[in-house]
């Protein structure tokens, strides 16, 4: 766990962006294509904590970016080079462009100033998307990574952020994967080596702190 002063510096609202990964109705909502993952995200409290982080980011002036995974109804351009993609094609709920499945899931609030980036291929919410350019234009130095899944998209996002020169901060209780006990193992053995691992409450505490005038 980093020192309090270090975390406060990393989470400066002026240079921090909060990323929610695949927190969409068709993934973590009540009508999820992946009910086991949705159940873990809800039962663990991760989805509720993400909602609290987003609301706090809005209050603190931290930019929020929602990364959504979707596909055309005809599947054109979608990735098919891994078992995961082929399995997704057989699921009863499709993450189809324009459908309710690709809307941000409750109870996460969405503000007018939030950015939404939609990807139609690959495993990462950053690589091959416009996220890096948006972050640089925003003056981002720290990316707070939340969402699902700890199995695939979350580690992809963290590695990509670090490789691109950003500091990655992971509130470990605001991510989820399956089975439930896989997430702490991933955090402990992998993400902690490259990211600042913290808790939702510690992030919230940093954003509630009064800022000194510059």
mmCIF file with all atom_site columns, C-alpha atoms in Angstrom:
data_model
loop_
_atom_site.group_PDB
_atom_site.id
_atom_site.type_symbol
_atom_site.label_atom_id
_atom_site.label_alt_id
_atom_site.label_comp_id
_atom_site.label_asym_id
_atom_site.label_entity_id
_atom_site.label_seq_id
_atom_site.pdbx_PDB_ins_code
_atom_site.Cartn_x
_atom_site.Cartn_y
_atom_site.Cartn_z
_atom_site.occupancy
_atom_site.B_iso_or_equiv
_atom_site.pdbx_formal_charge
_atom_site.auth_seq_id
_atom_site.auth_comp_id
_atom_site.auth_asym_id
_atom_site.auth_atom_id
_atom_site.pdbx_PDB_model_num
ATOM 1   C CA . UNK A 1 1   ? 0.000   0.000   0.000   1.00 0.00 ? 1   UNK A CA 1
ATOM 2   C CA . UNK A 1 2   ? 1.515   3.373   -0.969  1.00 0.00 ? 2   UNK A CA 1
ATOM 3   C CA . UNK A 1 3   ? 1.974   6.143   1.563   1.00 0.00 ? 3   UNK A CA 1
ATOM 4   C CA . UNK A 1 4   ? -0.933  8.523   1.897   1.00 0.00 ? 4   UNK A CA 1
ATOM 5   C CA . UNK A 1 5   ? 0.992   11.476  0.461   1.00 0.00 ? 5   UNK A CA 1
ATOM 6   C CA . UNK A 1 6   ? 2.105   9.478   -2.562  1.00 0.00 ? 6   UNK A CA 1
ATOM 7   C CA . UNK A 1 7   ? -1.448  8.384   -3.358  1.00 0.00 ? 7   UNK A CA 1
ATOM 8   C CA . UNK A 1 8   ? -2.753  11.937  -2.926  1.00 0.00 ? 8   UNK A CA 1
ATOM 9   C CA . UNK A 1 9   ? -0.146  13.174  -5.409  1.00 0.00 ? 9   UNK A CA 1
ATOM 10  C CA . UNK A 1 10  ? -0.950  10.428  -7.906  1.00 0.00 ? 10  UNK A CA 1
ATOM 11  C CA . UNK A 1 11  ? -4.685  11.126  -7.704  1.00 0.00 ? 11  UNK A CA 1
ATOM 12  C CA . UNK A 1 12  ? -4.548  14.870  -8.346  1.00 0.00 ? 12  UNK A CA 1
ATOM 13  C CA . UNK A 1 13  ? -7.934  15.556  -10.014 1.00 0.00 ? 13  UNK A CA 1
ATOM 14  C CA . UNK A 1 14  ? -6.305  17.812  -12.608 1.00 0.00 ? 14  UNK A CA 1
ATOM 15  C CA . UNK A 1 15  ? -4.177  14.984  -14.012 1.00 0.00 ? 15  UNK A CA 1
ATOM 16  C CA . UNK A 1 16  ? -6.263  11.885  -13.221 1.00 0.00 ? 16  UNK A CA 1
ATOM 17  C CA . UNK A 1 17  ? -8.819  10.024  -15.319 1.00 0.00 ? 17  UNK A CA 1
ATOM 18  C CA . UNK A 1 18  ? -11.151 7.350   -13.949 1.00 0.00 ? 18  UNK A CA 1
ATOM 19  C CA . UNK A 1 19  ? -11.664 4.470   -16.381 1.00 0.00 ? 19  UNK A CA 1
ATOM 20  C CA . UNK A 1 20  ? -14.588 2.054   -16.125 1.00 0.00 ? 20  UNK A CA 1
ATOM 21  C CA . UNK A 1 21  ? -14.033 -1.091  -18.171 1.00 0.00 ? 21  UNK A CA 1
ATOM 22  C CA . UNK A 1 22  ? -16.996 -2.953  -19.712 1.00 0.00 ? 22  UNK A CA 1
ATOM 23  C CA . UNK A 1 23  ? -19.364 -1.768  -16.986 1.00 0.00 ? 23  UNK A CA 1
ATOM 24  C CA . UNK A 1 24  ? -22.245 -2.195  -19.417 1.00 0.00 ? 24  UNK A CA 1
ATOM 25  C CA . UNK A 1 25  ? -25.667 -3.767  -19.041 1.00 0.00 ? 25  UNK A CA 1
ATOM 26  C CA . UNK A 1 26  ? -24.859 -6.773  -21.211 1.00 0.00 ? 26  UNK A CA 1
ATOM 27  C CA . UNK A 1 27  ? -21.833 -7.625  -19.062 1.00 0.00 ? 27  UNK A CA 1
ATOM 28  C CA . UNK A 1 28  ? -22.547 -6.633  -15.446 1.00 0.00 ? 28  UNK A CA 1
ATOM 29  C CA . UNK A 1 29  ? -26.262 -5.790  -15.649 1.00 0.00 ? 29  UNK A CA 1
ATOM 30  C CA . UNK A 1 30  ? -29.205 -7.922  -14.581 1.00 0.00 ? 30  UNK A CA 1
ATOM 31  C CA . UNK A 1 31  ? -29.583 -9.250  -18.139 1.00 0.00 ? 31  UNK A CA 1
ATOM 32  C CA . UNK A 1 32  ? -25.909 -10.068 -18.583 1.00 0.00 ? 32  UNK A CA 1
ATOM 33  C CA . UNK A 1 33  ? -24.520 -12.374 -21.243 1.00 0.00 ? 33  UNK A CA 1
ATOM 34  C CA . UNK A 1 34  ? -22.083 -13.465 -18.521 1.00 0.00 ? 34  UNK A CA 1
ATOM 35  C CA . UNK A 1 35  ? -24.278 -14.038 -15.451 1.00 0.00 ? 35  UNK A CA 1
ATOM 36  C CA . UNK A 1 36  ? -21.477 -15.526 -13.332 1.00 0.00 ? 36  UNK A CA 1
ATOM 37  C CA . UNK A 1 37  ? -19.326 -12.444 -13.847 1.00 0.00 ? 37  UNK A CA 1
ATOM 38  C CA . UNK A 1 38  ? -22.291 -10.131 -13.261 1.00 0.00 ? 38  UNK A CA 1
ATOM 39  C CA . UNK A 1 39  ? -23.159 -11.960 -10.034 1.00 0.00 ? 39  UNK A CA 1
ATOM 40  C CA . UNK A 1 40  ? -19.595 -11.639 -8.738  1.00 0.00 ? 40  UNK A CA 1
ATOM 41  C CA . UNK A 1 41  ? -19.427 -7.953  -9.662  1.00 0.00 ? 41  UNK A CA 1
ATOM 42  C CA . UNK A 1 42  ? -22.604 -7.303  -7.714  1.00 0.00 ? 42  UNK A CA 1
ATOM 43  C CA . UNK A 1 43  ? -22.148 -9.702  -4.785  1.00 0.00 ? 43  UNK A CA 1
ATOM 44  C CA . UNK A 1 44  ? -18.593 -8.524  -4.126  1.00 0.00 ? 44  UNK A CA 1
ATOM 45  C CA . UNK A 1 45  ? -19.725 -4.908  -4.025  1.00 0.00 ? 45  UNK A CA 1
ATOM 46  C CA . UNK A 1 46  ? -17.400 -3.995  -6.901  1.00 0.00 ? 46  UNK A CA 1
ATOM 47  C CA . UNK A 1 47  ? -20.175 -2.526  -9.056  1.00 0.00 ? 47  UNK A CA 1
ATOM 48  C CA . UNK A 1 48  ? -21.500 -0.445  -6.167  1.00 0.00 ? 48  UNK A CA 1
ATOM 49  C CA . UNK A 1 49  ? -17.988 0.823   -5.408  1.00 0.00 ? 49  UNK A CA 1
ATOM 50  C CA . UNK A 1 50  ? -17.436 1.763   -9.041  1.00 0.00 ? 50  UNK A CA 1
ATOM 51  C CA . UNK A 1 51  ? -20.633 3.811   -8.880  1.00 0.00 ? 51  UNK A CA 1
ATOM 52  C CA . UNK A 1 52  ? -19.319 5.582   -5.766  1.00 0.00 ? 52  UNK A CA 1
ATOM 53  C CA . UNK A 1 53  ? -15.997 6.286   -7.474  1.00 0.00 ? 53  UNK A CA 1
ATOM 54  C CA . UNK A 1 54  ? -17.708 7.717   -10.555 1.00 0.00 ? 54  UNK A CA 1
ATOM 55  C CA . UNK A 1 55  ? -19.952 9.947   -8.444  1.00 0.00 ? 55  UNK A CA 1
ATOM 56  C CA . UNK A 1 56  ? -16.960 11.156  -6.430  1.00 0.00 ? 56  UNK A CA 1
ATOM 57  C CA . UNK A 1 57  ? -14.991 11.797  -9.614  1.00 0.00 ? 57  UNK A CA 1
ATOM 58  C CA . UNK A 1 58  ? -17.825 13.970  -10.893 1.00 0.00 ? 58  UNK A CA 1
ATOM 59  C CA . UNK A 1 59  ? -17.814 15.949  -7.639  1.00 0.00 ? 59  UNK A CA 1
ATOM 60  C CA . UNK A 1 60  ? -14.012 16.332  -7.594  1.00 0.00 ? 60  UNK A CA 1
ATOM 61  C CA . UNK A 1 61  ? -13.649 17.341  -11.234 1.00 0.00 ? 61  UNK A CA 1
ATOM 62  C CA . UNK A 1 62  ? -11.945 14.096  -12.249 1.00 0.00 ? 62  UNK A CA 1
ATOM 63  C CA . UNK A 1 63  ? -12.589 13.121  -15.868 1.00 0.00 ? 63  UNK A CA 1
ATOM 64  C CA . UNK A 1 64  ? -14.498 9.847   -16.272 1.00 0.00 ? 64  UNK A CA 1
ATOM 65  C CA . UNK A 1 65  ? -14.076 7.610   -19.316 1.00 0.00 ? 65  UNK A CA 1
ATOM 66  C CA . UNK A 1 66  ? -16.322 4.595   -19.926 1.00 0.00 ? 66  UNK A CA 1
ATOM 67  C CA . UNK A 1 67  ? -14.838 1.858   -22.138 1.00 0.00 ? 67  UNK A CA 1
ATOM 68  C CA . UNK A 1 68  ? -17.537 -0.198  -23.849 1.00 0.00 ? 68  UNK A CA 1
ATOM 69  C CA . UNK A 1 69  ? -17.080 -3.405  -25.861 1.00 0.00 ? 69  UNK A CA 1
ATOM 70  C CA . UNK A 1 70  ? -19.561 -3.882  -28.692 1.00 0.00 ? 70  UNK A CA 1
ATOM 71  C CA . UNK A 1 71  ? -20.016 -5.364  -32.152 1.00 0.00 ? 71  UNK A CA 1
ATOM 72  C CA . UNK A 1 72  ? -22.004 -4.704  -35.293 1.00 0.00 ? 72  UNK A CA 1
ATOM 73  C CA . UNK A 1 73  ? -25.158 -6.793  -35.694 1.00 0.00 ? 73  UNK A CA 1
ATOM 74  C CA . UNK A 1 74  ? -23.527 -8.538  -38.666 1.00 0.00 ? 74  UNK A CA 1
ATOM 75  C CA . UNK A 1 75  ? -20.269 -9.114  -36.746 1.00 0.00 ? 75  UNK A CA 1
ATOM 76  C CA . UNK A 1 76  ? -18.233 -7.406  -39.472 1.00 0.00 ? 76  UNK A CA 1
ATOM 77  C CA . UNK A 1 77  ? -14.756 -6.480  -38.240 1.00 0.00 ? 77  UNK A CA 1
ATOM 78  C CA . UNK A 1 78  ? -15.095 -8.360  -34.944 1.00 0.00 ? 78  UNK A CA 1
ATOM 79  C CA . UNK A 1 79  ? -12.151 -10.385 -33.655 1.00 0.00 ? 79  UNK A CA 1
ATOM 80  C CA . UNK A 1 80  ? -12.364 -14.163 -34.028 1.00 0.00 ? 80  UNK A CA 1
ATOM 81  C CA . UNK A 1 81  ? -8.790  -15.192 -33.280 1.00 0.00 ? 81  UNK A CA 1
ATOM 82  C CA . UNK A 1 82  ? -9.378  -16.490 -29.736 1.00 0.00 ? 82  UNK A CA 1
ATOM 83  C CA . UNK A 1 83  ? -11.760 -18.897 -27.999 1.00 0.00 ? 83  UNK A CA 1
ATOM 84  C CA . UNK A 1 84  ? -13.231 -16.012 -26.014 1.00 0.00 ? 84  UNK A CA 1
ATOM 85  C CA . UNK A 1 85  ? -14.467 -14.247 -29.151 1.00 0.00 ? 85  UNK A CA 1
ATOM 86  C CA . UNK A 1 86  ? -15.950 -17.375 -30.668 1.00 0.00 ? 86  UNK A CA 1
ATOM 87  C CA . UNK A 1 87  ? -17.738 -18.195 -27.409 1.00 0.00 ? 87  UNK A CA 1
ATOM 88  C CA . UNK A 1 88  ? -19.180 -14.662 -27.282 1.00 0.00 ? 88  UNK A CA 1
ATOM 89  C CA . UNK A 1 89  ? -20.814 -15.213 -30.676 1.00 0.00 ? 89  UNK A CA 1
ATOM 90  C CA . UNK A 1 90  ? -22.893 -18.038 -29.172 1.00 0.00 ? 90  UNK A CA 1
ATOM 91  C CA . UNK A 1 91  ? -24.116 -16.130 -26.109 1.00 0.00 ? 91  UNK A CA 1
ATOM 92  C CA . UNK A 1 92  ? -27.844 -15.306 -25.907 1.00 0.00 ? 92  UNK A CA 1
ATOM 93  C CA . UNK A 1 93  ? -27.142 -11.629 -25.132 1.00 0.00 ? 93  UNK A CA 1
ATOM 94  C CA . UNK A 1 94  ? -25.095 -9.815  -27.777 1.00 0.00 ? 94  UNK A CA 1
ATOM 95  C CA . UNK A 1 95  ? -23.182 -6.599  -27.166 1.00 0.00 ? 95  UNK A CA 1
ATOM 96  C CA . UNK A 1 96  ? -24.645 -5.054  -30.303 1.00 0.00 ? 96  UNK A CA 1
ATOM 97  C CA . UNK A 1 97  ? -24.088 -1.424  -31.261 1.00 0.00 ? 97  UNK A CA 1
ATOM 98  C CA . UNK A 1 98  ? -27.091 0.693   -30.274 1.00 0.00 ? 98  UNK A CA 1
ATOM 99  C CA . UNK A 1 99  ? -28.656 -1.945  -28.031 1.00 0.00 ? 99  UNK A CA 1
ATOM 100 C CA . UNK A 1 100 ? -29.378 -1.610  -24.318 1.00 0.00 ? 100 UNK A CA 1
ATOM 101 C CA . UNK A 1 101 ? -26.618 -4.167  -23.668 1.00 0.00 ? 101 UNK A CA 1
ATOM 102 C CA . UNK A 1 102 ? -23.946 -1.565  -24.446 1.00 0.00 ? 102 UNK A CA 1
ATOM 103 C CA . UNK A 1 103 ? -25.323 1.151   -22.184 1.00 0.00 ? 103 UNK A CA 1
ATOM 104 C CA . UNK A 1 104 ? -23.516 1.875   -18.911 1.00 0.00 ? 104 UNK A CA 1
ATOM 105 C CA . UNK A 1 105 ? -25.010 -0.341  -16.213 1.00 0.00 ? 105 UNK A CA 1
ATOM 106 C CA . UNK A 1 106 ? -26.900 0.819   -13.144 1.00 0.00 ? 106 UNK A CA 1
ATOM 107 C CA . UNK A 1 107 ? -26.122 2.096   -10.588 1.00 0.00 ? 107 UNK A CA 1
ATOM 108 C CA . UNK A 1 108 ? -23.181 3.862   -12.274 1.00 0.00 ? 108 UNK A CA 1
ATOM 109 C CA . UNK A 1 109 ? -24.039 7.522   -12.928 1.00 0.00 ? 109 UNK A CA 1
ATOM 110 C CA . UNK A 1 110 ? -23.140 9.034   -16.309 1.00 0.00 ? 110 UNK A CA 1
ATOM 111 C CA . UNK A 1 111 ? -22.553 12.779  -16.586 1.00 0.00 ? 111 UNK A CA 1
ATOM 112 C CA . UNK A 1 112 ? -22.630 14.904  -19.714 1.00 0.00 ? 112 UNK A CA 1
ATOM 113 C CA . UNK A 1 113 ? -18.883 15.504  -19.408 1.00 0.00 ? 113 UNK A CA 1
ATOM 114 C CA . UNK A 1 114 ? -18.071 11.780  -19.324 1.00 0.00 ? 114 UNK A CA 1
ATOM 115 C CA . UNK A 1 115 ? -16.338 10.311  -22.354 1.00 0.00 ? 115 UNK A CA 1
ATOM 116 C CA . UNK A 1 116 ? -17.476 6.996   -23.835 1.00 0.00 ? 116 UNK A CA 1
ATOM 117 C CA . UNK A 1 117 ? -15.113 4.999   -26.046 1.00 0.00 ? 117 UNK A CA 1
ATOM 118 C CA . UNK A 1 118 ? -16.541 2.017   -27.911 1.00 0.00 ? 118 UNK A CA 1
ATOM 119 C CA . UNK A 1 119 ? -14.317 -0.717  -29.312 1.00 0.00 ? 119 UNK A CA 1
ATOM 120 C CA . UNK A 1 120 ? -15.304 -3.351  -31.840 1.00 0.00 ? 120 UNK A CA 1
ATOM 121 C CA . UNK A 1 121 ? -12.281 -5.620  -31.668 1.00 0.00 ? 121 UNK A CA 1
ATOM 122 C CA . UNK A 1 122 ? -9.597  -6.994  -29.393 1.00 0.00 ? 122 UNK A CA 1
ATOM 123 C CA . UNK A 1 123 ? -9.275  -7.474  -25.665 1.00 0.00 ? 123 UNK A CA 1
ATOM 124 C CA . UNK A 1 124 ? -8.012  -4.122  -24.434 1.00 0.00 ? 124 UNK A CA 1
ATOM 125 C CA . UNK A 1 125 ? -9.977  -0.945  -23.745 1.00 0.00 ? 125 UNK A CA 1
ATOM 126 C CA . UNK A 1 126 ? -6.842  1.052   -24.654 1.00 0.00 ? 126 UNK A CA 1
ATOM 127 C CA . UNK A 1 127 ? -4.806  -0.631  -27.402 1.00 0.00 ? 127 UNK A CA 1
ATOM 128 C CA . UNK A 1 128 ? -6.200  0.066   -30.852 1.00 0.00 ? 128 UNK A CA 1
ATOM 129 C CA . UNK A 1 129 ? -8.718  2.638   -29.563 1.00 0.00 ? 129 UNK A CA 1
ATOM 130 C CA . UNK A 1 130 ? -8.718  6.428   -29.223 1.00 0.00 ? 130 UNK A CA 1
ATOM 131 C CA . UNK A 1 131 ? -8.215  6.266   -25.441 1.00 0.00 ? 131 UNK A CA 1
ATOM 132 C CA . UNK A 1 132 ? -4.494  7.108   -25.439 1.00 0.00 ? 132 UNK A CA 1
ATOM 133 C CA . UNK A 1 133 ? -4.994  10.213  -27.595 1.00 0.00 ? 133 UNK A CA 1
ATOM 134 C CA . UNK A 1 134 ? -7.891  11.355  -25.399 1.00 0.00 ? 134 UNK A CA 1
ATOM 135 C CA . UNK A 1 135 ? -5.862  10.856  -22.217 1.00 0.00 ? 135 UNK A CA 1
ATOM 136 C CA . UNK A 1 136 ? -2.937  12.870  -23.574 1.00 0.00 ? 136 UNK A CA 1
ATOM 137 C CA . UNK A 1 137 ? -5.222  15.669  -24.737 1.00 0.00 ? 137 UNK A CA 1
ATOM 138 C CA . UNK A 1 138 ? -6.712  15.752  -21.236 1.00 0.00 ? 138 UNK A CA 1
ATOM 139 C CA . UNK A 1 139 ? -3.270  16.059  -19.625 1.00 0.00 ? 139 UNK A CA 1
ATOM 140 C CA . UNK A 1 140 ? -3.708  12.731  -17.868 1.00 0.00 ? 140 UNK A CA 1
ATOM 141 C CA . UNK A 1 141 ? -0.814  11.294  -15.888 1.00 0.00 ? 141 UNK A CA 1
ATOM 142 C CA . UNK A 1 142 ? -2.705  8.795   -13.703 1.00 0.00 ? 142 UNK A CA 1
ATOM 143 C CA . UNK A 1 143 ? -5.326  6.308   -14.873 1.00 0.00 ? 143 UNK A CA 1
ATOM 144 C CA . UNK A 1 144 ? -7.581  4.758   -12.237 1.00 0.00 ? 144 UNK A CA 1
ATOM 145 C CA . UNK A 1 145 ? -8.710  1.389   -13.609 1.00 0.00 ? 145 UNK A CA 1
ATOM 146 C CA . UNK A 1 146 ? -12.005 -0.167  -12.492 1.00 0.00 ? 146 UNK A CA 1
ATOM 147 C CA . UNK A 1 147 ? -14.471 -2.695  -13.884 1.00 0.00 ? 147 UNK A CA 1
ATOM 148 C CA . UNK A 1 148 ? -14.300 -6.168  -15.398 1.00 0.00 ? 148 UNK A CA 1
ATOM 149 C CA . UNK A 1 149 ? -12.890 -8.579  -15.902 1.00 0.00 ? 149 UNK A CA 1
ATOM 150 C CA . UNK A 1 150 ? -9.857  -9.236  -13.750 1.00 0.00 ? 150 UNK A CA 1
ATOM 151 C CA . UNK A 1 151 ? -9.287  -12.227 -16.028 1.00 0.00 ? 151 UNK A CA 1
ATOM 152 C CA . UNK A 1 152 ? -8.721  -10.331 -19.288 1.00 0.00 ? 152 UNK A CA 1
ATOM 153 C CA . UNK A 1 153 ? -9.631  -6.679  -19.865 1.00 0.00 ? 153 UNK A CA 1
ATOM 154 C CA . UNK A 1 154 ? -8.406  -5.240  -16.552 1.00 0.00 ? 154 UNK A CA 1
ATOM 155 C CA . UNK A 1 155 ? -4.833  -6.576  -16.793 1.00 0.00 ? 155 UNK A CA 1
ATOM 156 C CA . UNK A 1 156 ? -4.797  -5.550  -20.459 1.00 0.00 ? 156 UNK A CA 1
ATOM 157 C CA . UNK A 1 157 ? -5.772  -2.006  -19.490 1.00 0.00 ? 157 UNK A CA 1
ATOM 158 C CA . UNK A 1 158 ? -3.177  -1.799  -16.723 1.00 0.00 ? 158 UNK A CA 1
ATOM 159 C CA . UNK A 1 159 ? -0.336  -3.126  -18.870 1.00 0.00 ? 159 UNK A CA 1
ATOM 160 C CA . UNK A 1 160 ? -1.249  -0.848  -21.761 1.00 0.00 ? 160 UNK A CA 1
ATOM 161 C CA . UNK A 1 161 ? -1.450  2.193   -19.473 1.00 0.00 ? 161 UNK A CA 1
ATOM 162 C CA . UNK A 1 162 ? 1.958   1.471   -17.967 1.00 0.00 ? 162 UNK A CA 1
ATOM 163 C CA . UNK A 1 163 ? 3.514   0.780   -21.361 1.00 0.00 ? 163 UNK A CA 1
ATOM 164 C CA . UNK A 1 164 ? 2.207   4.138   -22.584 1.00 0.00 ? 164 UNK A CA 1
ATOM 165 C CA . UNK A 1 165 ? 3.763   5.987   -19.661 1.00 0.00 ? 165 UNK A CA 1
ATOM 166 C CA . UNK A 1 166 ? 0.767   6.504   -17.373 1.00 0.00 ? 166 UNK A CA 1
ATOM 167 C CA . UNK A 1 167 ? 0.682   5.655   -13.683 1.00 0.00 ? 167 UNK A CA 1
ATOM 168 C CA . UNK A 1 168 ? -1.977  2.992   -13.160 1.00 0.00 ? 168 UNK A CA 1
ATOM 169 C CA . UNK A 1 169 ? -3.957  2.987   -9.916  1.00 0.00 ? 169 UNK A CA 1
ATOM 170 C CA . UNK A 1 170 ? -6.173  -0.022  -9.185  1.00 0.00 ? 170 UNK A CA 1
ATOM 171 C CA . UNK A 1 171 ? -8.756  0.057   -6.372  1.00 0.00 ? 171 UNK A CA 1
ATOM 172 C CA . UNK A 1 172 ? -8.666  -3.703  -5.837  1.00 0.00 ? 172 UNK A CA 1
ATOM 173 C CA . UNK A 1 173 ? -12.203 -3.811  -4.453  1.00 0.00 ? 173 UNK A CA 1
ATOM 174 C CA . UNK A 1 174 ? -13.599 -2.096  -7.583  1.00 0.00 ? 174 UNK A CA 1
ATOM 175 C CA . UNK A 1 175 ? -12.652 -4.802  -10.071 1.00 0.00 ? 175 UNK A CA 1
ATOM 176 C CA . UNK A 1 176 ? -14.104 -8.289  -10.470 1.00 0.00 ? 176 UNK A CA 1
ATOM 177 C CA . UNK A 1 177 ? -13.412 -11.556 -12.255 1.00 0.00 ? 177 UNK A CA 1
ATOM 178 C CA . UNK A 1 178 ? -14.348 -15.216 -12.144 1.00 0.00 ? 178 UNK A CA 1
ATOM 179 C CA . UNK A 1 179 ? -14.048 -17.204 -10.066 1.00 0.00 ? 179 UNK A CA 1
ATOM 180 C CA . UNK A 1 180 ? -14.256 -14.637 -7.275  1.00 0.00 ? 180 UNK A CA 1
ATOM 181 C CA . UNK A 1 181 ? -11.032 -15.785 -5.617  1.00 0.00 ? 181 UNK A CA 1
ATOM 182 C CA . UNK A 1 182 ? -9.082  -15.248 -8.838  1.00 0.00 ? 182 UNK A CA 1
ATOM 183 C CA . UNK A 1 183 ? -9.209  -11.451 -8.518  1.00 0.00 ? 183 UNK A CA 1
ATOM 184 C CA . UNK A 1 184 ? -7.142  -11.117 -5.309  1.00 0.00 ? 184 UNK A CA 1
ATOM 185 C CA . UNK A 1 185 ? -4.614  -13.588 -6.722  1.00 0.00 ? 185 UNK A CA 1
ATOM 186 C CA . UNK A 1 186 ? -4.295  -11.543 -9.923  1.00 0.00 ? 186 UNK A CA 1
ATOM 187 C CA . UNK A 1 187 ? -3.918  -8.333  -7.927  1.00 0.00 ? 187 UNK A CA 1
ATOM 188 C CA . UNK A 1 188 ? -1.365  -9.782  -5.537  1.00 0.00 ? 188 UNK A CA 1
ATOM 189 C CA . UNK A 1 189 ? 0.787   -11.648 -8.028  1.00 0.00 ? 189 UNK A CA 1
ATOM 190 C CA . UNK A 1 190 ? 0.537   -9.476  -11.146 1.00 0.00 ? 190 UNK A CA 1
ATOM 191 C CA . UNK A 1 191 ? -1.102  -6.074  -10.913 1.00 0.00 ? 191 UNK A CA 1
ATOM 192 C CA . UNK A 1 192 ? 0.739   -5.085  -7.740  1.00 0.00 ? 192 UNK A CA 1
ATOM 193 C CA . UNK A 1 193 ? 4.014   -5.351  -9.669  1.00 0.00 ? 193 UNK A CA 1
ATOM 194 C CA . UNK A 1 194 ? 3.065   -2.631  -12.137 1.00 0.00 ? 194 UNK A CA 1
ATOM 195 C CA . UNK A 1 195 ? 0.254   -0.563  -10.593 1.00 0.00 ? 195 UNK A CA 1
ATOM 196 C CA . UNK A 1 196 ? -0.485  1.281   -7.362  1.00 0.00 ? 196 UNK A CA 1
ATOM 197 C CA . UNK A 1 197 ? -2.956  -1.025  -5.617  1.00 0.00 ? 197 UNK A CA 1
ATOM 198 C CA . UNK A 1 198 ? -5.319  0.672   -3.222  1.00 0.00 ? 198 UNK A CA 1
ATOM 199 C CA . UNK A 1 199 ? -8.951  0.629   -2.057  1.00 0.00 ? 199 UNK A CA 1
ATOM 200 C CA . UNK A 1 200 ? -12.047 2.514   -3.085  1.00 0.00 ? 200 UNK A CA 1
ATOM 201 C CA . UNK A 1 201 ? -12.208 4.248   0.274   1.00 0.00 ? 201 UNK A CA 1
ATOM 202 C CA . UNK A 1 202 ? -8.634  5.504   -0.023  1.00 0.00 ? 202 UNK A CA 1
ATOM 203 C CA . UNK A 1 203 ? -9.348  6.920   -3.490  1.00 0.00 ? 203 UNK A CA 1
ATOM 204 C CA . UNK A 1 204 ? -12.507 8.585   -2.219  1.00 0.00 ? 204 UNK A CA 1
ATOM 205 C CA . UNK A 1 205 ? -10.597 10.062  0.712   1.00 0.00 ? 205 UNK A CA 1
ATOM 206 C CA . UNK A 1 206 ? -8.029  11.594  -1.649  1.00 0.00 ? 206 UNK A CA 1
ATOM 207 C CA . UNK A 1 207 ? -10.720 13.185  -3.791  1.00 0.00 ? 207 UNK A CA 1
ATOM 208 C CA . UNK A 1 208 ? -12.509 14.593  -0.747  1.00 0.00 ? 208 UNK A CA 1
ATOM 209 C CA . UNK A 1 209 ? -9.362  16.418  0.436   1.00 0.00 ? 209 UNK A CA 1
ATOM 210 C CA . UNK A 1 210 ? -9.289  20.178  -0.032  1.00 0.00 ? 210 UNK A CA 1
ATOM 211 C CA . UNK A 1 211 ? -6.679  21.197  -2.630  1.00 0.00 ? 211 UNK A CA 1
ATOM 212 C CA . UNK A 1 212 ? -4.171  23.936  -1.999  1.00 0.00 ? 212 UNK A CA 1
ATOM 213 C CA . UNK A 1 213 ? -4.335  26.885  -4.372  1.00 0.00 ? 213 UNK A CA 1
ATOM 214 C CA . UNK A 1 214 ? -1.617  26.857  -7.011  1.00 0.00 ? 214 UNK A CA 1
#
